[in-house]
């Protein structure tokens, strides 16, 4: 087992090393991520695996018979996503053994997140773990690692102030909308897609007095359910581009593989409302709004990276807490590592 | 009452400039320290500067026995006075953040700048408006409309700064204290409409005088004034038609105001030259 533990690794890409336009090329749909996980599990030498696929990261946690398996997995990702090995090498990273463990703990505690201290990643990790476990892709080692990482995240948040003073995407959006429109009471919002971040952003805007919100999703049932939850209306997804002219704020968080709003469509809408600005919030990965839309007069386009940069502007004040959290997680990682090795030695004996 | 004040009008103008300057510095330092300034203090400082400037204008008016609009110095002073007066009307009603600081900045520039250029304060014959109150009303309204255009250019500058911050994804500093782009754009629209109406009224009154005293109005002054009016009227029409909005509208109004200010000196020179040619006295004891 000591050999087994030596081949614990994580590889992938995240917002730290990969710009948004490259992350888009790595991005997987839910179905693609599930397929990849199944495919990895069938590979020879892969004992346990888990795919974590969020808008900011694609990571594969593996327990394999050899560290060399990481290269096979890299090749598989390149083939699947049509990426050149050079691009992959430039933007991907990998960690082994204790480093991999430490990385997982930092991810679960939100220290590695784009908006440091955010808690959404923990839910995403739990979801990824549940899916992998259900598919029998994880075993004793990864199960233990992930369950311990969830505990460590909770301890870190309780013992440090990493979440204090944290600004959410919803808050940043509300502040930006206020800088564009002033009072938000008369603004009309369109929520595209039924993603959780989009929903929270819409809720934040609603809490600031916006009453006119419409929801549109490729699956009308999802739009209808979300509209019911928010107490708003649902509109037909096929016609949303023609209706852009009526909306002041558009929140995009669909899983569409291509941009839904291009420069021409936006320019057409703005021609009909030249005096009223339009605020586009693109929370999707890959992006729902073509970046060239920003060139249209009176349009303000913000994507995930922009919002996170703004949210992290108060990071300096939390630096000491982040260091404290990192130290706590280091101890957890080391104890967990020793525990796993001890158990294995006992089994051997 | 003001005649009993020992200070000269220029000293009084200098005190007003110092108070406006203090207001501007107060706003600037607050922003550099990354905090919003106290509106009450800003308002009080502007009130102080305005009061002193009113006294100075009154002293000058008493001396020349007319509305002090006879040379570029007086015109600039009257313009700064109109600007601050309009801020008192617009500021509390629309609560545009930082407008007080921007107004203080422009008022300081105009008042101190015109004091720093003695050549602008050239003596001129007393009673330049004669007994014709229409032409005095025309001059006062014209400068008052320039006050609207001055505050419009400030609002436009604030719009461009805020828009730049939003486009470049800047969140901290001055951007967070400025009003929203939509508020600023709406305010710019209102100021443009009001300014154009006041300037048009001023020109209408001036036209009555011009028809009866064709030879007394210098052609250069007439051309420059009509050019500025046409410029604003064009921007106004394009704005109403929604063809010139937001950023381009802001740039156009700032450019027009700079042009209007730049035309003050040549207009005055043309008038002085014509006076010299016609052998009219251009000196007055002050």
Coordinates of C-alpha atoms in Angstrom, one line a residue:
Chain A
X1 CA 0.0 0.0 0.0
X2 CA 2.9 2.3 0.6
X3 CA 3.4 2.1 -3.2
X4 CA -0.2 2.7 -3.7
X5 CA -0.1 5.8 -1.6
X6 CA 2.9 7.0 -3.5
X7 CA 0.7 7.1 -6.6
X8 CA -2.0 9.3 -5.3
X9 CA -2.2 12.3 -7.5
X10 CA -4.3 15.2 -8.7
X11 CA -4.0 16.8 -12.1
X12 CA -6.0 19.5 -13.8
X13 CA -6.4 23.2 -14.4
X14 CA -7.8 26.1 -12.4
X15 CA -8.3 29.8 -12.5
X16 CA -4.8 30.2 -10.8
X17 CA -2.8 29.2 -13.8
X18 CA -5.4 29.2 -16.7
X19 CA -7.0 32.2 -18.2
X20 CA -10.7 32.2 -18.9
X21 CA -10.4 31.7 -22.6
X22 CA -8.3 28.5 -22.1
X23 CA -10.5 27.3 -19.2
X24 CA -13.3 27.3 -21.7
X25 CA -11.5 24.8 -23.8
X26 CA -10.9 22.5 -20.8
X27 CA -14.5 22.8 -19.6
X28 CA -16.7 19.7 -19.6
X29 CA -20.4 19.4 -19.5
X30 CA -21.9 17.4 -16.7
X31 CA -22.4 14.4 -19.0
X32 CA -18.9 14.7 -20.4
X33 CA -17.4 14.8 -16.8
X34 CA -19.4 11.7 -15.9
X35 CA -18.2 9.9 -19.1
X36 CA -14.6 10.8 -18.3
X37 CA -14.9 9.5 -14.8
X38 CA -16.3 6.2 -16.1
X39 CA -13.6 6.0 -18.7
X40 CA -10.8 6.7 -16.3
X41 CA -12.1 4.0 -13.9
X42 CA -11.9 1.4 -16.7
X43 CA -8.3 2.3 -17.4
X44 CA -5.8 -0.3 -16.4
X45 CA -3.9 0.6 -13.2
X46 CA -6.4 3.3 -12.0
X47 CA -7.7 2.0 -8.7
X48 CA -9.9 5.0 -7.6
X49 CA -10.7 8.2 -9.3
X50 CA -12.9 11.3 -9.0
X51 CA -13.5 14.1 -11.5
X52 CA -14.2 17.6 -10.1
X53 CA -15.6 19.8 -12.8
X54 CA -16.6 23.4 -11.9
X55 CA -16.6 26.7 -13.8
X56 CA -13.2 27.5 -12.4
X57 CA -11.5 24.1 -12.3
X58 CA -11.2 20.7 -13.8
X59 CA -9.4 18.3 -11.5
X60 CA -8.9 14.6 -11.5
X61 CA -8.1 12.9 -8.3
X62 CA -6.6 9.4 -8.8
X63 CA -5.2 6.5 -6.9
X64 CA -3.2 4.5 -9.4
X65 CA -0.6 1.8 -9.4
X66 CA 2.0 4.2 -10.8
X67 CA 2.5 7.9 -11.1
X68 CA 3.0 7.3 -14.8
X69 CA -0.8 6.9 -15.2
X70 CA -1.0 10.7 -14.8
X71 CA 0.5 11.0 -18.3
X72 CA -2.0 8.6 -19.8
X73 CA -4.8 10.7 -18.2
X74 CA -3.4 13.9 -19.6
X75 CA -3.3 12.4 -23.1
X76 CA -6.9 11.2 -22.7
X77 CA -8.0 14.8 -21.7
X78 CA -6.1 16.2 -24.7
X79 CA -7.8 13.8 -27.0
X80 CA -11.3 14.3 -25.6
X81 CA -11.1 18.1 -25.6
X82 CA -9.0 18.4 -28.8
X83 CA -6.2 20.2 -27.0
X84 CA -2.6 20.2 -28.0
X85 CA -0.2 18.6 -25.5
X86 CA 1.8 21.9 -25.4
X87 CA -1.3 23.9 -24.4
X88 CA -2.1 21.2 -21.7
X89 CA 1.5 21.4 -20.4
X90 CA 1.4 25.1 -20.3
X91 CA -1.7 25.4 -18.2
X92 CA -2.2 22.2 -16.3
X93 CA -0.7 21.2 -13.0
X94 CA -0.3 18.1 -10.9
X95 CA 0.4 17.2 -7.3
X96 CA 1.4 13.9 -5.8
X97 CA 0.9 12.2 -2.4
X98 CA 1.1 14.6 0.5
X99 CA 0.9 17.6 -1.8
X100 CA -2.2 16.2 -3.4
X101 CA -3.7 15.8 0.0
X102 CA -2.9 19.3 1.0
X103 CA -4.3 20.6 -2.3
X104 CA -7.6 18.8 -1.7
X105 CA -7.9 20.2 1.8
X106 CA -7.3 23.7 0.5
X107 CA -9.8 23.3 -2.3
X108 CA -12.5 22.1 0.1
X109 CA -11.8 24.9 2.6
X110 CA -12.2 27.5 -0.2
X111 CA -8.5 28.6 0.1
X112 CA -7.8 27.7 -3.5
X113 CA -11.0 29.3 -4.8
X114 CA -11.2 32.3 -7.0
X115 CA -13.0 34.1 -4.3
X116 CA -11.0 33.0 -1.3
X117 CA -13.1 31.7 1.5
X118 CA -16.2 30.9 -0.6
X119 CA -18.2 27.9 0.5
X120 CA -19.8 26.9 -2.7
X121 CA -16.8 24.8 -3.7
X122 CA -17.5 22.5 -0.7
X123 CA -21.0 21.8 -2.1
X124 CA -19.5 21.1 -5.5
X125 CA -16.9 18.8 -4.0
X126 CA -19.5 16.9 -2.0
X127 CA -21.6 16.5 -5.2
X128 CA -18.6 15.3 -7.2
X129 CA -17.8 12.8 -4.4
X130 CA -21.3 11.5 -4.2
X131 CA -21.4 11.0 -8.0
X132 CA -18.1 9.2 -8.0
X133 CA -19.0 7.1 -5.0
X134 CA -22.3 6.1 -6.6
X135 CA -20.5 5.1 -9.7
X136 CA -18.1 3.0 -7.6
X137 CA -15.2 5.0 -8.8
X138 CA -13.9 5.8 -5.3
X139 CA -12.7 3.3 -2.8
X140 CA -11.3 3.2 0.8
X141 CA -8.6 5.8 0.2
X142 CA -10.4 8.5 -1.7
X143 CA -13.5 8.0 0.4
X144 CA -11.5 8.7 3.5
X145 CA -9.6 11.6 2.0
X146 CA -12.7 13.4 0.8
X147 CA -14.7 12.8 4.0
X148 CA -11.7 14.1 6.1
X149 CA -11.4 17.0 3.8
X150 CA -15.0 18.0 4.4
X151 CA -14.4 17.9 8.1
X152 CA -11.1 19.9 7.8
X153 CA -12.9 22.6 5.8
X154 CA -15.5 23.0 8.5
X155 CA -12.8 23.2 11.3
X156 CA -10.9 25.8 9.3
X157 CA -13.9 28.0 8.8
X158 CA -14.8 27.8 12.4
X159 CA -11.3 28.4 13.8
X160 CA -10.3 31.2 11.4
X161 CA -11.9 34.3 9.9
X162 CA -11.4 33.3 6.2
X163 CA -15.0 33.9 5.4
X164 CA -15.3 37.2 7.3
X165 CA -15.6 40.2 5.1
X166 CA -16.0 38.0 2.1
X167 CA -17.9 39.5 -0.8
X168 CA -20.1 37.3 -2.8
X169 CA -20.7 37.5 -6.6
X170 CA -24.2 38.6 -5.8
X171 CA -23.0 41.5 -3.7
X172 CA -20.5 42.6 -6.3
X173 CA -23.2 42.4 -9.0
X174 CA -25.5 44.5 -7.0
X175 CA -22.8 47.2 -6.4
X176 CA -21.9 47.3 -10.1
X177 CA -25.6 47.5 -11.1
X178 CA -25.9 50.5 -8.7
X179 CA -23.0 52.2 -10.4
X180 CA -24.7 51.7 -13.7
X181 CA -28.4 52.3 -12.9
X182 CA -28.4 54.1 -9.5
X183 CA -31.7 53.0 -8.0
X184 CA -32.5 49.4 -9.1
X185 CA -36.2 49.5 -8.5
X186 CA -37.1 50.0 -12.2
X187 CA -34.5 47.7 -13.7
X188 CA -35.6 44.6 -15.5
X189 CA -33.5 41.4 -15.1
X190 CA -33.2 38.4 -17.4
X191 CA -31.7 35.3 -15.8
X192 CA -30.5 32.9 -18.5
X193 CA -29.9 29.3 -17.4
X194 CA -30.9 27.7 -14.1
X195 CA -27.4 27.5 -12.5
X196 CA -27.0 28.0 -8.7
X197 CA -24.7 31.0 -9.0
X198 CA -27.1 32.7 -11.4
X199 CA -30.0 32.1 -9.1
X200 CA -28.1 33.5 -6.1
X201 CA -27.2 36.6 -8.1
X202 CA -30.8 37.1 -9.1
X203 CA -31.8 36.7 -5.5
X204 CA -29.3 39.3 -4.5
X205 CA -30.7 41.8 -7.0
X206 CA -34.2 40.9 -5.9
X207 CA -33.3 41.7 -2.3
X208 CA -32.3 45.2 -3.5
X209 CA -35.7 46.0 -4.8
X210 CA -35.8 44.6 -8.3
X211 CA -39.2 43.1 -8.9
X212 CA -39.2 42.5 -12.6
X213 CA -37.2 39.4 -13.2
X214 CA -37.6 36.8 -16.0
X215 CA -36.1 33.4 -16.2
X216 CA -35.2 31.6 -19.4
X217 CA -33.6 28.2 -19.8
X218 CA -33.2 25.7 -22.6
X219 CA -35.3 23.3 -20.6
X220 CA -38.5 25.2 -20.0
X221 CA -39.3 23.0 -16.9
X222 CA -36.1 24.1 -15.2
X223 CA -36.9 27.8 -16.0
X224 CA -40.5 27.3 -14.7
X225 CA -39.3 25.7 -11.5
X226 CA -36.7 28.4 -10.9
X227 CA -39.2 31.1 -11.7
X228 CA -41.6 29.6 -9.2
X229 CA -38.8 29.5 -6.5
X230 CA -37.9 33.1 -7.2
X231 CA -41.6 34.2 -7.6
X232 CA -40.9 35.6 -11.1
X233 CA -41.9 34.7 -14.6
X234 CA -40.4 32.4 -17.2
X235 CA -39.9 33.2 -20.8
X236 CA -39.3 31.1 -23.9
X237 CA -35.6 30.4 -24.5
X238 CA -35.9 30.5 -28.3
X239 CA -37.0 34.1 -28.3
X240 CA -34.8 35.6 -25.6
X241 CA -32.4 37.3 -28.1
X242 CA -35.3 39.2 -29.6
X243 CA -36.4 40.3 -26.1
X244 CA -32.9 41.5 -25.0
X245 CA -34.0 45.1 -25.8
X246 CA -36.4 44.9 -22.8
X247 CA -33.8 44.0 -20.2
X248 CA -31.4 46.2 -18.2
X249 CA -29.5 43.4 -16.5
X250 CA -28.9 40.0 -18.1
X251 CA -27.3 37.2 -15.9
X252 CA -26.0 34.3 -18.0
X253 CA -25.3 30.9 -16.4
X254 CA -26.2 28.3 -19.0
X255 CA -24.2 25.2 -19.9
X256 CA -24.3 26.1 -23.6
X257 CA -21.2 25.0 -25.4
X258 CA -21.1 28.2 -27.5
X259 CA -21.8 31.9 -26.9
X260 CA -25.6 32.7 -26.9
X261 CA -25.3 36.5 -27.2
X262 CA -23.1 37.9 -29.9
X263 CA -22.1 41.5 -30.8
X264 CA -24.6 41.8 -33.6
X265 CA -27.6 40.7 -31.5
X266 CA -26.5 43.1 -28.7
X267 CA -25.9 46.0 -31.1
X268 CA -29.4 45.4 -32.5
X269 CA -30.9 45.5 -29.1
X270 CA -29.0 48.6 -28.1
X271 CA -30.0 50.5 -31.2
X272 CA -33.6 50.3 -29.9
X273 CA -32.6 51.6 -26.4
X274 CA -29.5 53.8 -27.0
X275 CA -30.0 55.8 -23.8
X276 CA -30.5 52.9 -21.4
X277 CA -27.4 51.0 -20.4
X278 CA -27.2 47.2 -20.4
X279 CA -25.4 45.2 -17.8
X280 CA -24.4 41.7 -18.8
X281 CA -23.1 39.2 -16.1
X282 CA -21.6 36.2 -17.7
X283 CA -21.2 33.5 -15.0
X284 CA -21.1 30.6 -17.5
X285 CA -18.2 28.3 -18.4
X286 CA -17.8 28.3 -21.4
X287 CA -18.9 31.9 -21.7
X288 CA -22.4 32.7 -22.9
X289 CA -21.6 36.1 -24.1
X290 CA -19.1 36.8 -26.9
X291 CA -16.3 39.1 -25.4
X292 CA -16.7 41.5 -28.4
X293 CA -20.1 42.4 -27.0
X294 CA -18.2 44.7 -24.7
X295 CA -17.4 47.0 -27.6
X296 CA -21.1 47.9 -28.0
X297 CA -21.7 51.4 -26.7
X298 CA -23.5 51.5 -23.3
X299 CA -23.0 47.8 -22.6
X300 CA -21.1 46.7 -19.6
X301 CA -19.9 43.1 -19.6
X302 CA -18.5 41.3 -16.6
X303 CA -17.4 37.7 -16.5
X304 CA -16.5 35.4 -13.6
X305 CA -12.9 36.5 -13.5
X306 CA -13.8 40.2 -13.4
X307 CA -16.3 39.7 -10.6
X308 CA -13.9 37.6 -8.6
X309 CA -11.1 40.1 -9.0
X310 CA -13.4 42.8 -7.6
X311 CA -14.6 40.5 -4.8
X312 CA -11.0 39.7 -3.8
X313 CA -10.0 43.4 -3.5
X314 CA -10.4 43.1 0.2
X315 CA -8.2 40.0 0.3
X316 CA -5.2 41.9 1.9
X317 CA -7.2 42.4 5.1
X318 CA -7.8 38.6 5.3
X319 CA -4.2 37.5 4.5
X320 CA -3.3 36.7 8.1
X321 CA -6.4 34.5 8.4
X322 CA -5.7 32.7 5.2
X323 CA -2.2 31.9 6.4
X324 CA -3.6 30.6 9.7
X325 CA -6.1 28.4 7.8
X326 CA -3.3 27.1 5.6
X327 CA -1.3 26.0 8.7
X328 CA -4.3 24.3 10.2
X329 CA -4.9 22.4 6.9
X330 CA -1.2 21.4 6.8
X331 CA -1.5 19.7 10.1
X332 CA -4.7 18.0 9.0
X333 CA -3.0 16.8 5.8
X334 CA 0.0 15.5 7.6
X335 CA -2.1 13.6 10.2
X336 CA -4.3 12.2 7.5
X337 CA -1.2 11.1 5.5
X338 CA 0.3 9.3 8.6
X339 CA -3.1 7.7 9.3
X340 CA -3.4 6.3 5.8
X341 CA 0.2 4.9 5.9
X342 CA -0.2 3.5 9.4
X343 CA -3.4 1.7 8.4
X344 CA -1.7 0.2 5.4
X345 CA 1.3 -0.9 7.4
X346 CA -1.0 -2.6 9.9
X347 CA -2.8 -4.4 7.1
X348 CA 0.5 -5.5 5.6
X349 CA 1.7 -6.9 9.0
Chain B
X1 CA -23.7 98.4 2.5
X2 CA -21.1 96.7 0.3
X3 CA -19.6 100.1 -0.7
X4 CA -18.4 100.5 2.9
X5 CA -16.2 97.4 2.6
X6 CA -12.6 98.5 2.6
X7 CA -11.4 95.6 0.4
X8 CA -11.1 96.1 -3.4
X9 CA -13.3 93.9 -5.5
X10 CA -10.2 91.9 -6.8
X11 CA -9.2 91.1 -3.2
X12 CA -12.7 89.9 -2.5
X13 CA -12.6 87.8 -5.6
X14 CA -9.3 86.3 -4.4
X15 CA -10.9 85.4 -1.1
X16 CA -13.7 83.7 -2.9
X17 CA -11.2 81.8 -5.0
X18 CA -9.4 80.7 -1.8
X19 CA -12.6 79.4 -0.3
X20 CA -13.5 77.5 -3.5
X21 CA -10.0 76.1 -3.5
X22 CA -10.3 75.0 0.1
X23 CA -13.6 73.2 -0.9
X24 CA -11.9 71.5 -3.8
X25 CA -8.9 70.4 -1.7
X26 CA -11.2 69.1 1.0
X27 CA -12.9 66.9 -1.6
X28 CA -9.7 65.8 -3.2
X29 CA -8.0 64.9 0.1
X30 CA -11.0 62.9 1.2
X31 CA -11.0 61.0 -2.0
X32 CA -7.2 60.4 -1.8
X33 CA -7.9 59.0 1.7
X34 CA -10.5 56.8 0.1
X35 CA -13.5 58.1 1.9
X36 CA -16.5 60.1 0.9
X37 CA -16.4 63.7 1.9
X38 CA -18.9 65.3 4.2
X39 CA -21.6 67.0 2.0
X40 CA -22.4 69.5 4.8
X41 CA -18.8 70.8 5.0
X42 CA -18.6 70.9 1.1
X43 CA -21.9 72.8 1.0
X44 CA -20.8 75.2 3.7
X45 CA -17.5 76.0 2.0
X46 CA -19.2 76.5 -1.4
X47 CA -21.8 78.8 0.4
X48 CA -19.0 80.8 1.9
X49 CA -17.2 81.2 -1.5
X50 CA -20.5 82.1 -3.2
X51 CA -21.3 84.7 -0.6
X52 CA -17.9 86.4 -0.9
X53 CA -18.1 86.2 -4.7
X54 CA -21.5 87.8 -4.7
X55 CA -20.1 90.7 -2.6
X56 CA -17.2 91.0 -5.0
X57 CA -19.6 91.1 -8.0
X58 CA -21.7 93.6 -6.3
X59 CA -18.7 95.9 -5.6
X60 CA -17.7 95.7 -9.2
X61 CA -21.3 96.3 -10.4
X62 CA -21.6 99.3 -8.2
X63 CA -18.4 100.7 -9.6
X64 CA -19.4 100.2 -13.3
X65 CA -23.0 100.9 -12.7
X66 CA -24.1 97.9 -14.6
X67 CA -24.1 94.1 -14.5
X68 CA -20.4 93.3 -14.4
X69 CA -20.1 91.6 -17.8
X70 CA -17.8 94.0 -19.6
X71 CA -14.5 92.1 -20.0
X72 CA -13.4 88.4 -20.0
X73 CA -12.5 88.6 -16.3
X74 CA -16.0 89.7 -15.3
X75 CA -17.6 87.3 -17.6
X76 CA -15.5 84.4 -16.2
X77 CA -16.4 85.5 -12.6
X78 CA -20.0 85.8 -13.4
X79 CA -19.9 82.3 -15.1
X80 CA -18.3 80.8 -12.0
X81 CA -20.9 82.5 -9.8
X82 CA -23.7 81.0 -12.1
X83 CA -22.1 77.6 -11.9
X84 CA -22.1 77.6 -8.1
X85 CA -25.6 79.0 -8.0
X86 CA -26.8 76.2 -10.3
X87 CA -25.1 73.7 -8.1
X88 CA -27.1 74.9 -5.1
X89 CA -30.3 74.4 -7.2
X90 CA -29.3 71.0 -8.7
X91 CA -27.1 69.5 -6.0
X92 CA -29.7 69.1 -3.2
X93 CA -32.5 68.2 -5.6
X94 CA -30.7 65.4 -7.4
X95 CA -28.1 64.5 -4.8
X96 CA -25.4 63.7 -7.3
X97 CA -22.4 62.5 -5.3
X98 CA -19.1 64.4 -5.9
X99 CA -20.8 67.1 -7.9
X100 CA -19.9 69.6 -5.1
X101 CA -16.2 68.7 -5.3
X102 CA -16.2 68.9 -9.1
X103 CA -18.1 72.3 -9.0
X104 CA -15.5 73.6 -6.4
X105 CA -12.7 72.5 -8.7
X106 CA -14.1 74.3 -11.8
X107 CA -15.1 77.4 -9.8
X108 CA -11.5 77.6 -8.4
X109 CA -10.1 77.3 -11.9
X110 CA -12.3 80.0 -13.3
X111 CA -12.1 82.5 -10.4
X112 CA -8.4 82.0 -9.7
X113 CA -7.5 81.6 -13.4
X114 CA -9.1 84.9 -14.4
X115 CA -7.5 86.6 -11.4
X116 CA -4.1 85.3 -12.6
X117 CA -4.5 86.9 -16.0
X118 CA -4.6 90.7 -15.4
X119 CA -4.9 91.3 -19.2
X120 CA -8.4 89.9 -19.0
X121 CA -9.5 92.7 -16.6
X122 CA -9.1 95.5 -19.1
X123 CA -10.9 98.7 -18.3
X124 CA -13.8 99.6 -20.5
X125 CA -16.3 102.5 -20.8
X126 CA -18.9 102.8 -18.0
X127 CA -22.4 102.1 -19.0
X128 CA -21.5 99.8 -21.9
X129 CA -25.1 98.6 -22.0
X130 CA -26.4 102.2 -22.2
X131 CA -29.9 102.4 -21.0
X132 CA -31.0 99.3 -22.9
X133 CA -32.0 96.8 -20.3
X134 CA -32.7 94.2 -23.0
X135 CA -29.1 93.9 -23.9
X136 CA -28.2 93.7 -20.2
X137 CA -30.7 90.9 -19.8
X138 CA -29.3 89.3 -22.9
X139 CA -25.8 89.3 -21.5
X140 CA -26.8 88.1 -18.1
X141 CA -28.9 85.2 -19.6
X142 CA -26.1 84.3 -22.0
X143 CA -23.6 83.9 -19.1
X144 CA -26.2 82.1 -17.0
X145 CA -26.7 79.6 -19.9
X146 CA -22.9 79.2 -19.9
X147 CA -23.3 78.3 -16.2
X148 CA -25.6 75.5 -17.3
X149 CA -23.1 74.4 -19.9
X150 CA -20.3 74.6 -17.3
X151 CA -22.2 72.3 -14.9
X152 CA -23.2 70.1 -17.9
X153 CA -19.5 69.7 -18.8
X154 CA -18.8 68.7 -15.2
X155 CA -21.6 66.1 -15.2
X156 CA -20.3 64.9 -18.6
X157 CA -16.7 64.6 -17.2
X158 CA -18.1 62.6 -14.2
X159 CA -20.0 60.4 -16.6
X160 CA -16.8 59.7 -18.7
X161 CA -14.8 58.9 -15.5
X162 CA -17.5 56.5 -14.2
X163 CA -17.9 54.8 -17.6
X164 CA -14.2 54.4 -17.9
X165 CA -14.1 52.8 -14.5
X166 CA -16.9 50.4 -15.4
X167 CA -15.4 49.5 -18.8
X168 CA -11.9 49.0 -17.3
X169 CA -13.4 47.0 -14.4
X170 CA -12.1 49.5 -11.8
X171 CA -14.0 49.3 -8.5
X172 CA -12.1 51.3 -5.9
X173 CA -11.1 55.0 -5.6
X174 CA -13.1 57.8 -7.1
X175 CA -15.3 55.4 -9.1
X176 CA -17.2 54.1 -6.0
X177 CA -18.2 57.6 -5.0
X178 CA -19.4 58.8 -8.4
X179 CA -23.1 58.7 -9.2
X180 CA -24.4 56.0 -11.7
X181 CA -23.8 56.5 -15.4
X182 CA -27.6 56.5 -16.0
X183 CA -28.1 59.2 -13.4
X184 CA -25.3 61.3 -14.9
X185 CA -26.6 60.8 -18.4
X186 CA -30.1 61.8 -17.5
X187 CA -28.8 64.9 -15.7
X188 CA -26.7 65.8 -18.7
X189 CA -29.8 65.6 -20.9
X190 CA -31.8 67.9 -18.6
X191 CA -29.0 70.4 -18.3
X192 CA -28.5 70.5 -22.0
X193 CA -32.2 71.2 -22.6
X194 CA -32.3 73.9 -20.0
X195 CA -29.0 75.5 -21.1
X196 CA -30.1 75.6 -24.8
X197 CA -33.5 77.2 -23.8
X198 CA -31.8 79.9 -21.7
X199 CA -29.2 80.6 -24.4
X200 CA -31.9 80.8 -27.1
X201 CA -33.9 83.2 -24.9
X202 CA -30.7 85.3 -24.4
X203 CA -30.1 85.4 -28.2
X204 CA -33.7 86.3 -28.8
X205 CA -33.3 89.3 -26.5
X206 CA -30.0 90.2 -28.1
X207 CA -31.6 90.0 -31.6
X208 CA -34.1 92.7 -30.6
X209 CA -31.1 95.0 -29.8
X210 CA -29.1 93.9 -32.9
X211 CA -32.0 94.6 -35.3
X212 CA -32.2 98.2 -34.0
X213 CA -28.4 98.7 -33.5
X214 CA -26.9 96.7 -36.3
X215 CA -23.7 98.7 -36.4
X216 CA -23.0 98.4 -32.6
X217 CA -22.7 94.6 -32.6
X218 CA -19.2 93.3 -33.7
X219 CA -19.5 90.8 -36.5
X220 CA -16.9 88.5 -34.9
X221 CA -18.8 88.4 -31.6
X222 CA -22.1 87.7 -33.5
X223 CA -20.6 84.9 -35.5
X224 CA -18.8 83.3 -32.6
X225 CA -22.0 83.4 -30.4
X226 CA -24.2 82.0 -33.2
X227 CA -21.6 79.3 -33.8
X228 CA -21.7 78.2 -30.2
X229 CA -25.5 78.4 -30.1
X230 CA -25.7 76.3 -33.3
X231 CA -23.3 73.8 -31.8
X232 CA -25.4 73.3 -28.7
X233 CA -28.6 73.3 -30.7
X234 CA -27.2 70.5 -33.0
X235 CA -26.2 68.5 -29.9
X236 CA -29.6 69.1 -28.5
X237 CA -31.5 68.0 -31.6
X238 CA -29.3 64.9 -32.0
X239 CA -29.8 64.1 -28.3
X240 CA -33.6 64.4 -28.6
X241 CA -33.4 62.1 -31.6
X242 CA -31.3 59.7 -29.6
X243 CA -28.6 59.9 -32.2
X244 CA -26.0 61.4 -29.9
X245 CA -26.1 59.7 -26.5
X246 CA -24.0 58.7 -23.5
X247 CA -20.2 58.8 -24.2
X248 CA -20.3 60.8 -27.5
X249 CA -22.8 63.2 -26.0
X250 CA -20.5 63.7 -23.0
X251 CA -17.5 64.4 -25.2
X252 CA -19.5 66.8 -27.4
X253 CA -20.7 68.8 -24.5
X254 CA -17.2 69.1 -23.0
X255 CA -15.7 70.1 -26.3
X256 CA -18.4 72.7 -26.9
X257 CA -17.9 74.2 -23.5
X258 CA -14.1 74.4 -24.0
X259 CA -14.8 76.1 -27.4
X260 CA -17.3 78.5 -25.8
X261 CA -14.7 79.5 -23.1
X262 CA -12.0 79.8 -25.7
X263 CA -14.2 82.1 -27.8
X264 CA -14.6 84.6 -24.9
X265 CA -11.2 86.3 -25.3
X266 CA -11.3 86.8 -29.1
X267 CA -14.9 88.0 -28.8
X268 CA -13.8 90.6 -26.3
X269 CA -10.7 91.6 -28.3
X270 CA -12.9 92.1 -31.4
X271 CA -15.1 94.4 -29.4
X272 CA -12.2 96.4 -27.9
X273 CA -10.6 96.7 -31.4
X274 CA -13.9 98.0 -32.9
X275 CA -14.2 100.5 -30.0
X276 CA -10.7 101.7 -30.7
X277 CA -11.4 102.1 -34.4
X278 CA -14.5 104.0 -33.7
X279 CA -12.6 106.2 -31.2
X280 CA -14.7 105.2 -28.2
X281 CA -13.1 105.5 -24.8
X282 CA -11.8 102.1 -23.5
X283 CA -10.4 103.3 -20.2
X284 CA -12.3 103.8 -17.0
X285 CA -10.8 104.8 -13.7
X286 CA -11.1 102.0 -11.2

